[in-house]
JSON list of C-alpha atoms in Angstrom, two decimals:
[
{"chain": "D", "resi": 951, "resn": "UNK", "atom": "CA", "xyz": [-21.03, 36.56, 4.05]},
{"chain": "D", "resi": 952, "resn": "UNK", "atom": "CA", "xyz": [-23.83, 34.34, 2.78]},
{"chain": "D", "resi": 953, "resn": "UNK", "atom": "CA", "xyz": [-21.59, 31.55, 1.49]},
{"chain": "D", "resi": 954, "resn": "UNK", "atom": "CA", "xyz": [-21.04, 28.11, 2.97]},
{"chain": "D", "resi": 955, "resn": "UNK", "atom": "CA", "xyz": [-19.28, 28.25, 6.31]},
{"chain": "D", "resi": 956, "resn": "UNK", "atom": "CA", "xyz": [-17.44, 25.53, 8.21]},
{"chain": "D", "resi": 957, "resn": "UNK", "atom": "CA", "xyz": [-16.25, 25.33, 11.77]},
{"chain": "D", "resi": 958, "resn": "UNK", "atom": "CA", "xyz": [-13.60, 24.85, 12.98]},
{"chain": "D", "resi": 959, "resn": "UNK", "atom": "CA", "xyz": [-11.17, 25.75, 10.23]},
{"chain": "D", "resi": 960, "resn": "UNK", "atom": "CA", "xyz": [-8.40, 23.71, 11.81]},
{"chain": "D", "resi": 961, "resn": "UNK", "atom": "CA", "xyz": [-8.47, 20.86, 14.27]},
{"chain": "D", "resi": 962, "resn": "UNK", "atom": "CA", "xyz": [-5.53, 19.02, 15.80]},
{"chain": "D", "resi": 963, "resn": "UNK", "atom": "CA", "xyz": [-6.40, 15.95, 17.78]},
{"chain": "D", "resi": 964, "resn": "UNK", "atom": "CA", "xyz": [-4.71, 12.90, 19.21]},
{"chain": "D", "resi": 965, "resn": "UNK", "atom": "CA", "xyz": [-5.30, 9.47, 17.80]},
{"chain": "D", "resi": 966, "resn": "UNK", "atom": "CA", "xyz": [-8.29, 7.83, 19.40]},
{"chain": "D", "resi": 967, "resn": "UNK", "atom": "CA", "xyz": [-10.14, 11.05, 20.18]},
{"chain": "D", "resi": 968, "resn": "UNK", "atom": "CA", "xyz": [-13.53, 11.97, 18.69]},
{"chain": "D", "resi": 969, "resn": "UNK", "atom": "CA", "xyz": [-13.98, 15.11, 16.60]},
{"chain": "D", "resi": 970, "resn": "UNK", "atom": "CA", "xyz": [-17.03, 16.87, 15.20]},
{"chain": "D", "resi": 971, "resn": "UNK", "atom": "CA", "xyz": [-17.17, 19.36, 12.35]},
{"chain": "D", "resi": 972, "resn": "UNK", "atom": "CA", "xyz": [-20.00, 21.69, 11.46]},
{"chain": "D", "resi": 973, "resn": "UNK", "atom": "CA", "xyz": [-21.16, 22.99, 8.09]},
{"chain": "D", "resi": 974, "resn": "UNK", "atom": "CA", "xyz": [-23.66, 25.78, 7.52]},
{"chain": "D", "resi": 975, "resn": "UNK", "atom": "CA", "xyz": [-24.90, 25.73, 3.93]},
{"chain": "D", "resi": 976, "resn": "UNK", "atom": "CA", "xyz": [-26.23, 28.59, 1.90]},
{"chain": "D", "resi": 977, "resn": "UNK", "atom": "CA", "xyz": [-29.69, 29.39, 3.14]},
{"chain": "D", "resi": 978, "resn": "UNK", "atom": "CA", "xyz": [-32.45, 27.53, 1.26]},
{"chain": "D", "resi": 979, "resn": "UNK", "atom": "CA", "xyz": [-30.05, 25.11, -0.40]},
{"chain": "D", "resi": 980, "resn": "UNK", "atom": "CA", "xyz": [-31.65, 21.71, -0.19]},
{"chain": "D", "resi": 981, "resn": "UNK", "atom": "CA", "xyz": [-28.60, 19.58, -0.89]},
{"chain": "D", "resi": 982, "resn": "UNK", "atom": "CA", "xyz": [-25.52, 19.30, 1.29]},
{"chain": "D", "resi": 983, "resn": "UNK", "atom": "CA", "xyz": [-22.41, 17.30, 0.42]},
{"chain": "D", "resi": 984, "resn": "UNK", "atom": "CA", "xyz": [-19.33, 16.26, 2.36]},
{"chain": "D", "resi": 985, "resn": "UNK", "atom": "CA", "xyz": [-16.02, 15.60, 0.63]},
{"chain": "D", "resi": 986, "resn": "UNK", "atom": "CA", "xyz": [-12.57, 14.69, 1.88]},
{"chain": "D", "resi": 987, "resn": "UNK", "atom": "CA", "xyz": [-9.35, 15.91, 0.28]},
{"chain": "D", "resi": 988, "resn": "UNK", "atom": "CA", "xyz": [-5.90, 14.53, 0.98]},
{"chain": "D", "resi": 989, "resn": "UNK", "atom": "CA", "xyz": [-2.59, 15.92, -0.21]},
{"chain": "D", "resi": 990, "resn": "UNK", "atom": "CA", "xyz": [-2.16, 15.74, -3.96]},
{"chain": "D", "resi": 991, "resn": "UNK", "atom": "CA", "xyz": [-5.69, 14.52, -4.58]},
{"chain": "D", "resi": 992, "resn": "UNK", "atom": "CA", "xyz": [-8.91, 16.11, -5.65]},
{"chain": "D", "resi": 993, "resn": "UNK", "atom": "CA", "xyz": [-11.87, 16.12, -3.26]},
{"chain": "D", "resi": 994, "resn": "UNK", "atom": "CA", "xyz": [-13.55, 12.72, -2.82]},
{"chain": "D", "resi": 995, "resn": "UNK", "atom": "CA", "xyz": [-17.23, 12.31, -2.13]},
{"chain": "D", "resi": 996, "resn": "UNK", "atom": "CA", "xyz": [-18.23, 11.08, 1.33]},
{"chain": "D", "resi": 997, "resn": "UNK", "atom": "CA", "xyz": [-21.96, 11.56, 1.71]},
{"chain": "D", "resi": 998, "resn": "UNK", "atom": "CA", "xyz": [-24.86, 13.84, 0.88]},
{"chain": "D", "resi": 999, "resn": "UNK", "atom": "CA", "xyz": [-28.20, 15.01, 2.23]},
{"chain": "D", "resi": 1000, "resn": "UNK", "atom": "CA", "xyz": [-31.40, 16.05, 0.54]},
{"chain": "D", "resi": 1001, "resn": "UNK", "atom": "CA", "xyz": [-32.95, 18.27, 3.20]},
{"chain": "D", "resi": 1002, "resn": "UNK", "atom": "CA", "xyz": [-32.59, 16.18, 6.38]},
{"chain": "D", "resi": 1003, "resn": "UNK", "atom": "CA", "xyz": [-32.37, 12.78, 4.68]},
{"chain": "D", "resi": 1004, "resn": "UNK", "atom": "CA", "xyz": [-28.95, 11.20, 4.18]},
{"chain": "D", "resi": 1005, "resn": "UNK", "atom": "CA", "xyz": [-29.34, 9.58, 0.76]},
{"chain": "D", "resi": 1006, "resn": "UNK", "atom": "CA", "xyz": [-25.93, 8.15, -0.04]},
{"chain": "D", "resi": 1007, "resn": "UNK", "atom": "CA", "xyz": [-22.72, 7.23, 1.74]},
{"chain": "D", "resi": 1008, "resn": "UNK", "atom": "CA", "xyz": [-19.42, 6.45, 0.06]},
{"chain": "D", "resi": 1009, "resn": "UNK", "atom": "CA", "xyz": [-17.44, 3.33, 0.89]},
{"chain": "D", "resi": 1010, "resn": "UNK", "atom": "CA", "xyz": [-14.83, 5.79, 2.17]},
{"chain": "D", "resi": 1011, "resn": "UNK", "atom": "CA", "xyz": [-17.15, 6.50, 5.08]},
{"chain": "D", "resi": 1012, "resn": "UNK", "atom": "CA", "xyz": [-16.26, 3.84, 7.61]},
{"chain": "D", "resi": 1013, "resn": "UNK", "atom": "CA", "xyz": [-18.38, 2.98, 10.65]},
{"chain": "D", "resi": 1014, "resn": "UNK", "atom": "CA", "xyz": [-16.39, 5.51, 12.65]},
{"chain": "D", "resi": 1015, "resn": "UNK", "atom": "CA", "xyz": [-17.89, 8.32, 10.60]},
{"chain": "D", "resi": 1016, "resn": "UNK", "atom": "CA", "xyz": [-21.38, 9.65, 11.07]},
{"chain": "D", "resi": 1017, "resn": "UNK", "atom": "CA", "xyz": [-23.11, 12.65, 9.58]},
{"chain": "D", "resi": 1018, "resn": "UNK", "atom": "CA", "xyz": [-26.36, 14.36, 10.40]},
{"chain": "D", "resi": 1019, "resn": "UNK", "atom": "CA", "xyz": [-28.40, 17.24, 9.10]},
{"chain": "D", "resi": 1020, "resn": "UNK", "atom": "CA", "xyz": [-31.16, 17.85, 11.62]},
{"chain": "D", "resi": 1021, "resn": "UNK", "atom": "CA", "xyz": [-34.06, 19.91, 10.30]},
{"chain": "D", "resi": 1022, "resn": "UNK", "atom": "CA", "xyz": [-32.38, 20.17, 6.94]},
{"chain": "D", "resi": 1023, "resn": "UNK", "atom": "CA", "xyz": [-30.22, 23.13, 7.92]},
{"chain": "D", "resi": 1024, "resn": "UNK", "atom": "CA", "xyz": [-26.65, 22.80, 9.22]},
{"chain": "D", "resi": 1025, "resn": "UNK", "atom": "CA", "xyz": [-24.82, 19.48, 9.13]},
{"chain": "D", "resi": 1026, "resn": "UNK", "atom": "CA", "xyz": [-22.30, 17.81, 11.40]},
{"chain": "D", "resi": 1027, "resn": "UNK", "atom": "CA", "xyz": [-19.68, 15.22, 10.56]},
{"chain": "D", "resi": 1028, "resn": "UNK", "atom": "CA", "xyz": [-18.34, 13.21, 13.48]},
{"chain": "D", "resi": 1029, "resn": "UNK", "atom": "CA", "xyz": [-15.31, 10.95, 13.43]},
{"chain": "D", "resi": 1030, "resn": "UNK", "atom": "CA", "xyz": [-14.94, 8.58, 16.35]},
{"chain": "D", "resi": 1031, "resn": "UNK", "atom": "CA", "xyz": [-11.65, 7.05, 17.49]},
{"chain": "D", "resi": 1032, "resn": "UNK", "atom": "CA", "xyz": [-9.64, 9.08, 15.00]},
{"chain": "D", "resi": 1033, "resn": "UNK", "atom": "CA", "xyz": [-6.72, 7.49, 13.16]},
{"chain": "D", "resi": 1034, "resn": "UNK", "atom": "CA", "xyz": [-3.75, 9.13, 11.51]},
{"chain": "D", "resi": 1035, "resn": "UNK", "atom": "CA", "xyz": [-5.21, 8.21, 8.14]},
{"chain": "D", "resi": 1036, "resn": "UNK", "atom": "CA", "xyz": [-8.14, 10.51, 8.87]},
{"chain": "D", "resi": 1037, "resn": "UNK", "atom": "CA", "xyz": [-5.87, 13.53, 8.54]},
{"chain": "D", "resi": 1038, "resn": "UNK", "atom": "CA", "xyz": [-7.27, 15.49, 5.61]},
{"chain": "D", "resi": 1039, "resn": "UNK", "atom": "CA", "xyz": [-9.23, 18.54, 4.58]},
{"chain": "D", "resi": 1040, "resn": "UNK", "atom": "CA", "xyz": [-12.96, 18.01, 5.03]},
{"chain": "D", "resi": 1041, "resn": "UNK", "atom": "CA", "xyz": [-15.04, 20.06, 2.63]},
{"chain": "D", "resi": 1042, "resn": "UNK", "atom": "CA", "xyz": [-18.71, 20.83, 2.70]},
{"chain": "D", "resi": 1043, "resn": "UNK", "atom": "CA", "xyz": [-20.71, 22.00, -0.30]},
{"chain": "D", "resi": 1044, "resn": "UNK", "atom": "CA", "xyz": [-24.32, 22.94, -0.84]},
{"chain": "D", "resi": 1045, "resn": "UNK", "atom": "CA", "xyz": [-26.53, 23.26, -3.86]},
{"chain": "D", "resi": 1046, "resn": "UNK", "atom": "CA", "xyz": [-30.08, 24.05, -4.85]},
{"chain": "D", "resi": 1047, "resn": "UNK", "atom": "CA", "xyz": [-31.26, 21.49, -7.35]},
{"chain": "D", "resi": 1048, "resn": "UNK", "atom": "CA", "xyz": [-33.62, 23.45, -9.53]},
{"chain": "D", "resi": 1049, "resn": "UNK", "atom": "CA", "xyz": [-34.31, 23.72, -13.25]},
{"chain": "D", "resi": 1050, "resn": "UNK", "atom": "CA", "xyz": [-31.14, 21.89, -14.16]},
{"chain": "D", "resi": 1051, "resn": "UNK", "atom": "CA", "xyz": [-28.85, 24.07, -12.06]},
{"chain": "D", "resi": 1052, "resn": "UNK", "atom": "CA", "xyz": [-26.77, 21.67, -10.03]},
{"chain": "D", "resi": 1053, "resn": "UNK", "atom": "CA", "xyz": [-23.59, 23.56, -9.26]},
{"chain": "D", "resi": 1054, "resn": "UNK", "atom": "CA", "xyz": [-22.16, 23.13, -5.79]},
{"chain": "D", "resi": 1055, "resn": "UNK", "atom": "CA", "xyz": [-20.79, 25.91, -3.62]},
{"chain": "D", "resi": 1056, "resn": "UNK", "atom": "CA", "xyz": [-17.96, 24.97, -1.34]},
{"chain": "D", "resi": 1057, "resn": "UNK", "atom": "CA", "xyz": [-17.01, 26.03, 2.15]},
{"chain": "D", "resi": 1058, "resn": "UNK", "atom": "CA", "xyz": [-13.45, 26.84, 3.20]},
{"chain": "D", "resi": 1059, "resn": "UNK", "atom": "CA", "xyz": [-12.94, 23.39, 4.69]},
{"chain": "D", "resi": 1060, "resn": "UNK", "atom": "CA", "xyz": [-11.84, 22.01, 8.03]},
{"chain": "D", "resi": 1061, "resn": "UNK", "atom": "CA", "xyz": [-8.26, 20.77, 8.13]},
{"chain": "D", "resi": 1062, "resn": "UNK", "atom": "CA", "xyz": [-7.92, 17.82, 10.49]},
{"chain": "D", "resi": 1063, "resn": "UNK", "atom": "CA", "xyz": [-4.55, 16.71, 11.78]},
{"chain": "D", "resi": 1064, "resn": "UNK", "atom": "CA", "xyz": [-4.41, 13.51, 13.83]},
{"chain": "D", "resi": 1065, "resn": "UNK", "atom": "CA", "xyz": [-1.20, 13.13, 15.82]},
{"chain": "U", "resi": 1048, "resn": "UNK", "atom": "CA", "xyz": [-17.92, 4.07, -12.53]},
{"chain": "U", "resi": 1049, "resn": "UNK", "atom": "CA", "xyz": [-17.03, 7.72, -12.86]},
{"chain": "U", "resi": 1050, "resn": "UNK", "atom": "CA", "xyz": [-13.45, 8.76, -13.38]},
{"chain": "U", "resi": 1051, "resn": "UNK", "atom": "CA", "xyz": [-11.73, 12.04, -14.23]},
{"chain": "U", "resi": 1052, "resn": "UNK", "atom": "CA", "xyz": [-8.12, 12.23, -15.35]},
{"chain": "U", "resi": 1053, "resn": "UNK", "atom": "CA", "xyz": [-6.01, 15.35, -15.40]},
{"chain": "U", "resi": 1054, "resn": "UNK", "atom": "CA", "xyz": [-2.69, 14.21, -16.84]},
{"chain": "U", "resi": 1055, "resn": "UNK", "atom": "CA", "xyz": [-0.65, 17.25, -15.83]},
{"chain": "U", "resi": 1056, "resn": "UNK", "atom": "CA", "xyz": [0.09, 17.90, -12.15]},
{"chain": "U", "resi": 1057, "resn": "UNK", "atom": "CA", "xyz": [1.97, 21.09, -12.96]},
{"chain": "U", "resi": 1058, "resn": "UNK", "atom": "CA", "xyz": [1.76, 23.50, -15.88]},
{"chain": "U", "resi": 1059, "resn": "UNK", "atom": "CA", "xyz": [3.92, 26.56, -16.23]},
{"chain": "U", "resi": 1060, "resn": "UNK", "atom": "CA", "xyz": [3.49, 29.21, -18.93]},
{"chain": "U", "resi": 1061, "resn": "UNK", "atom": "CA", "xyz": [4.53, 32.80, -19.50]},
{"chain": "U", "resi": 1062, "resn": "UNK", "atom": "CA", "xyz": [2.15, 35.70, -19.32]},
{"chain": "U", "resi": 1063, "resn": "UNK", "atom": "CA", "xyz": [0.41, 36.22, -22.66]},
{"chain": "U", "resi": 1064, "resn": "UNK", "atom": "CA", "xyz": [0.96, 32.63, -23.81]},
{"chain": "U", "resi": 1065, "resn": "UNK", "atom": "CA", "xyz": [-1.95, 30.30, -24.58]},
{"chain": "U", "resi": 1066, "resn": "UNK", "atom": "CA", "xyz": [-2.81, 27.74, -21.96]},
{"chain": "U", "resi": 1067, "resn": "UNK", "atom": "CA", "xyz": [-4.65, 24.44, -22.16]},
{"chain": "U", "resi": 1068, "resn": "UNK", "atom": "CA", "xyz": [-5.42, 22.29, -19.14]},
{"chain": "U", "resi": 1069, "resn": "UNK", "atom": "CA", "xyz": [-6.39, 18.78, -20.12]},
{"chain": "U", "resi": 1070, "resn": "UNK", "atom": "CA", "xyz": [-9.23, 16.75, -18.71]},
{"chain": "U", "resi": 1071, "resn": "UNK", "atom": "CA", "xyz": [-10.49, 13.33, -19.79]},
{"chain": "U", "resi": 1072, "resn": "UNK", "atom": "CA", "xyz": [-13.39, 11.51, -18.27]},
{"chain": "U", "resi": 1073, "resn": "UNK", "atom": "CA", "xyz": [-15.00, 8.11, -18.11]},
{"chain": "U", "resi": 1074, "resn": "UNK", "atom": "CA", "xyz": [-18.74, 7.78, -17.59]},
{"chain": "U", "resi": 1075, "resn": "UNK", "atom": "CA", "xyz": [-21.32, 5.51, -19.14]},
{"chain": "U", "resi": 1076, "resn": "UNK", "atom": "CA", "xyz": [-24.16, 8.04, -19.35]},
{"chain": "U", "resi": 1077, "resn": "UNK", "atom": "CA", "xyz": [-24.41, 11.74, -20.14]},
{"chain": "U", "resi": 1078, "resn": "UNK", "atom": "CA", "xyz": [-22.33, 13.61, -17.58]},
{"chain": "U", "resi": 1079, "resn": "UNK", "atom": "CA", "xyz": [-22.18, 17.22, -16.61]},
{"chain": "U", "resi": 1080, "resn": "UNK", "atom": "CA", "xyz": [-18.64, 18.55, -16.64]},
{"chain": "U", "resi": 1081, "resn": "UNK", "atom": "CA", "xyz": [-17.26, 21.39, -14.57]},
{"chain": "U", "resi": 1082, "resn": "UNK", "atom": "CA", "xyz": [-14.04, 23.24, -13.99]},
{"chain": "U", "resi": 1083, "resn": "UNK", "atom": "CA", "xyz": [-13.39, 24.42, -10.45]},
{"chain": "U", "resi": 1084, "resn": "UNK", "atom": "CA", "xyz": [-10.54, 26.75, -9.49]},
{"chain": "U", "resi": 1085, "resn": "UNK", "atom": "CA", "xyz": [-8.82, 27.30, -6.18]},
{"chain": "U", "resi": 1086, "resn": "UNK", "atom": "CA", "xyz": [-6.72, 30.43, -5.81]},
{"chain": "U", "resi": 1087, "resn": "UNK", "atom": "CA", "xyz": [-4.13, 30.59, -3.06]},
{"chain": "U", "resi": 1088, "resn": "UNK", "atom": "CA", "xyz": [-5.79, 30.54, 0.38]},
{"chain": "U", "resi": 1089, "resn": "UNK", "atom": "CA", "xyz": [-9.27, 30.64, -1.08]},
{"chain": "U", "resi": 1090, "resn": "UNK", "atom": "CA", "xyz": [-12.03, 28.09, -1.31]},
{"chain": "U", "resi": 1091, "resn": "UNK", "atom": "CA", "xyz": [-12.90, 26.01, -4.33]},
{"chain": "U", "resi": 1092, "resn": "UNK", "atom": "CA", "xyz": [-15.09, 27.97, -6.69]},
{"chain": "U", "resi": 1093, "resn": "UNK", "atom": "CA", "xyz": [-16.90, 27.09, -9.86]},
{"chain": "U", "resi": 1094, "resn": "UNK", "atom": "CA", "xyz": [-15.25, 28.44, -13.00]},
{"chain": "U", "resi": 1095, "resn": "UNK", "atom": "CA", "xyz": [-17.21, 26.82, -15.82]},
{"chain": "U", "resi": 1096, "resn": "UNK", "atom": "CA", "xyz": [-19.89, 24.24, -16.50]},
{"chain": "U", "resi": 1097, "resn": "UNK", "atom": "CA", "xyz": [-20.19, 22.74, -19.95]},
{"chain": "U", "resi": 1098, "resn": "UNK", "atom": "CA", "xyz": [-23.92, 23.27, -20.24]},
{"chain": "U", "resi": 1099, "resn": "UNK", "atom": "CA", "xyz": [-23.67, 27.04, -19.91]},
{"chain": "U", "resi": 1100, "resn": "UNK", "atom": "CA", "xyz": [-21.13, 27.37, -22.74]},
{"chain": "U", "resi": 1101, "resn": "UNK", "atom": "CA", "xyz": [-19.89, 30.59, -21.17]},
{"chain": "U", "resi": 1102, "resn": "UNK", "atom": "CA", "xyz": [-16.50, 32.23, -21.24]},
{"chain": "U", "resi": 1103, "resn": "UNK", "atom": "CA", "xyz": [-15.41, 33.14, -17.72]},
{"chain": "U", "resi": 1104, "resn": "UNK", "atom": "CA", "xyz": [-12.28, 35.23, -17.14]},
{"chain": "U", "resi": 1105, "resn": "UNK", "atom": "CA", "xyz": [-11.34, 34.44, -20.74]},
{"chain": "U", "resi": 1106, "resn": "UNK", "atom": "CA", "xyz": [-11.49, 30.68, -20.19]},
{"chain": "U", "resi": 1107, "resn": "UNK", "atom": "CA", "xyz": [-13.55, 28.34, -22.35]},
{"chain": "U", "resi": 1108, "resn": "UNK", "atom": "CA", "xyz": [-14.05, 24.60, -22.31]},
{"chain": "U", "resi": 1109, "resn": "UNK", "atom": "CA", "xyz": [-15.72, 22.41, -24.90]},
{"chain": "U", "resi": 1110, "resn": "UNK", "atom": "CA", "xyz": [-17.14, 19.00, -24.20]},
{"chain": "U", "resi": 1111, "resn": "UNK", "atom": "CA", "xyz": [-15.92, 16.48, -26.77]},
{"chain": "U", "resi": 1112, "resn": "UNK", "atom": "CA", "xyz": [-17.99, 13.35, -26.28]},
{"chain": "U", "resi": 1113, "resn": "UNK", "atom": "CA", "xyz": [-16.08, 11.41, -28.95]},
{"chain": "U", "resi": 1114, "resn": "UNK", "atom": "CA", "xyz": [-12.78, 11.93, -27.17]},
{"chain": "U", "resi": 1115, "resn": "UNK", "atom": "CA", "xyz": [-14.40, 12.09, -23.70]},
{"chain": "U", "resi": 1116, "resn": "UNK", "atom": "CA", "xyz": [-12.52, 15.30, -23.02]},
{"chain": "U", "resi": 1117, "resn": "UNK", "atom": "CA", "xyz": [-13.28, 18.68, -21.48]},
{"chain": "U", "resi": 1118, "resn": "UNK", "atom": "CA", "xyz": [-10.10, 20.69, -21.88]},
{"chain": "U", "resi": 1119, "resn": "UNK", "atom": "CA", "xyz": [-9.88, 24.20, -20.44]},
{"chain": "U", "resi": 1120, "resn": "UNK", "atom": "CA", "xyz": [-8.36, 26.86, -22.66]},
{"chain": "U", "resi": 1121, "resn": "UNK", "atom": "CA", "xyz": [-7.37, 30.48, -22.53]},
{"chain": "U", "resi": 1122, "resn": "UNK", "atom": "CA", "xyz": [-5.66, 32.27, -25.42]},
{"chain": "U", "resi": 1123, "resn": "UNK", "atom": "CA", "xyz": [-3.61, 34.71, -23.33]},
{"chain": "U", "resi": 1124, "resn": "UNK", "atom": "CA", "xyz": [-2.71, 33.70, -19.79]},
{"chain": "U", "resi": 1125, "resn": "UNK", "atom": "CA", "xyz": [-2.48, 36.31, -17.03]},
{"chain": "U", "resi": 1126, "resn": "UNK", "atom": "CA", "xyz": [-0.49, 36.14, -13.80]},
{"chain": "U", "resi": 1127, "resn": "UNK", "atom": "CA", "xyz": [-3.73, 36.20, -11.81]},
{"chain": "U", "resi": 1128, "resn": "UNK", "atom": "CA", "xyz": [-4.72, 32.90, -13.47]},
{"chain": "U", "resi": 1129, "resn": "UNK", "atom": "CA", "xyz": [-2.13, 31.11, -11.34]},
{"chain": "U", "resi": 1130, "resn": "UNK", "atom": "CA", "xyz": [-4.13, 28.63, -9.27]},
{"chain": "U", "resi": 1131, "resn": "UNK", "atom": "CA", "xyz": [-5.08, 24.99, -8.86]},
{"chain": "U", "resi": 1132, "resn": "UNK", "atom": "CA", "xyz": [-7.63, 23.84, -11.41]},
{"chain": "U", "resi": 1133, "resn": "UNK", "atom": "CA", "xyz": [-9.87, 20.82, -10.94]},
{"chain": "U", "resi": 1134, "resn": "UNK", "atom": "CA", "xyz": [-11.98, 19.14, -13.56]},
{"chain": "U", "resi": 1135, "resn": "UNK", "atom": "CA", "xyz": [-15.10, 17.49, -12.15]},
{"chain": "U", "resi": 1136, "resn": "UNK", "atom": "CA", "xyz": [-17.89, 15.27, -13.41]},
{"chain": "U", "resi": 1137, "resn": "UNK", "atom": "CA", "xyz": [-21.43, 14.90, -12.16]},
{"chain": "U", "resi": 1138, "resn": "UNK", "atom": "CA", "xyz": [-23.72, 12.09, -13.24]},
{"chain": "U", "resi": 1139, "resn": "UNK", "atom": "CA", "xyz": [-26.93, 10.56, -11.97]},
{"chain": "U", "resi": 1140, "resn": "UNK", "atom": "CA", "xyz": [-29.57, 11.97, -9.70]},
{"chain": "U", "resi": 1141, "resn": "UNK", "atom": "CA", "xyz": [-27.25, 12.36, -6.73]},
{"chain": "U", "resi": 1142, "resn": "UNK", "atom": "CA", "xyz": [-25.21, 15.01, -8.61]},
{"chain": "U", "resi": 1143, "resn": "UNK", "atom": "CA", "xyz": [-22.15, 14.14, -6.56]},
{"chain": "U", "resi": 1144, "resn": "UNK", "atom": "CA", "xyz": [-18.91, 15.41, -8.04]},
{"chain": "U", "resi": 1145, "resn": "UNK", "atom": "CA", "xyz": [-16.01, 13.22, -9.07]},
{"chain": "U", "resi": 1146, "resn": "UNK", "atom": "CA", "xyz": [-12.85, 15.29, -9.26]},
{"chain": "U", "resi": 1147, "resn": "UNK", "atom": "CA", "xyz": [-9.55, 14.87, -11.03]},
{"chain": "U", "resi": 1148, "resn": "UNK", "atom": "CA", "xyz": [-6.34, 15.28, -9.07]},
{"chain": "U", "resi": 1149, "resn": "UNK", "atom": "CA", "xyz": [-5.92, 18.84, -10.23]},
{"chain": "U", "resi": 1150, "resn": "UNK", "atom": "CA", "xyz": [-3.40, 20.83, -12.25]},
{"chain": "U", "resi": 1151, "resn": "UNK", "atom": "CA", "xyz": [-1.38, 23.61, -10.66]},
{"chain": "U", "resi": 1152, "resn": "UNK", "atom": "CA", "xyz": [-1.06, 26.40, -13.20]},
{"chain": "U", "resi": 1153, "resn": "UNK", "atom": "CA", "xyz": [1.70, 28.93, -12.77]},
{"chain": "U", "resi": 1154, "resn": "UNK", "atom": "CA", "xyz": [1.79, 31.96, -15.03]},
{"chain": "U", "resi": 1155, "resn": "UNK", "atom": "CA", "xyz": [5.20, 33.57, -14.99]},
{"chain": "U", "resi": 1156, "resn": "UNK", "atom": "CA", "xyz": [5.75, 37.29, -15.66]}
]
């Protein structure tokens, strides 16, 4: 499968713990996006990378959130001191910005439950 | 600011009936509009983008800049069309997507 992959698919953690999610984009895609989706809502943008550079962060991304994309390949999203409000589906998407083709390809998501 | 509105949370039709999923947007520039679909237990996948003007799985969508709408239509719904449909907008050089809340389409036999 050469699509976007995410790990883990499910994560249950206790409030106050740290969690880290991983996203592997489609090979050679230069853009990588993180979104968060809560029940009854569409995905909401969190942040994105152009190669290894993080170019934009949403106001949704509090100081407890950090994302990296070392060497412009896979990306990690870490949440420190988790809160119950962090419970959501975290989606990763990648795209290759070229000749006007900007469509994003999504991973299966990581469902986080904070108890 | 970018905003996408899908007024219907739920839409239920019978097989063979026409279906229209509504989408309105707000954006000050020239946006790109997309429809994404999520079948049960599958990931979000791109269905249509307005620039390509394609018909995918019998679905079409026309961008109406005057009404700021991008409604998704299919003349004869099939049971396999049952899914969650999201309208999304992309604007600016970051190409981030702004999604609507989605419409759950159920096609009854």
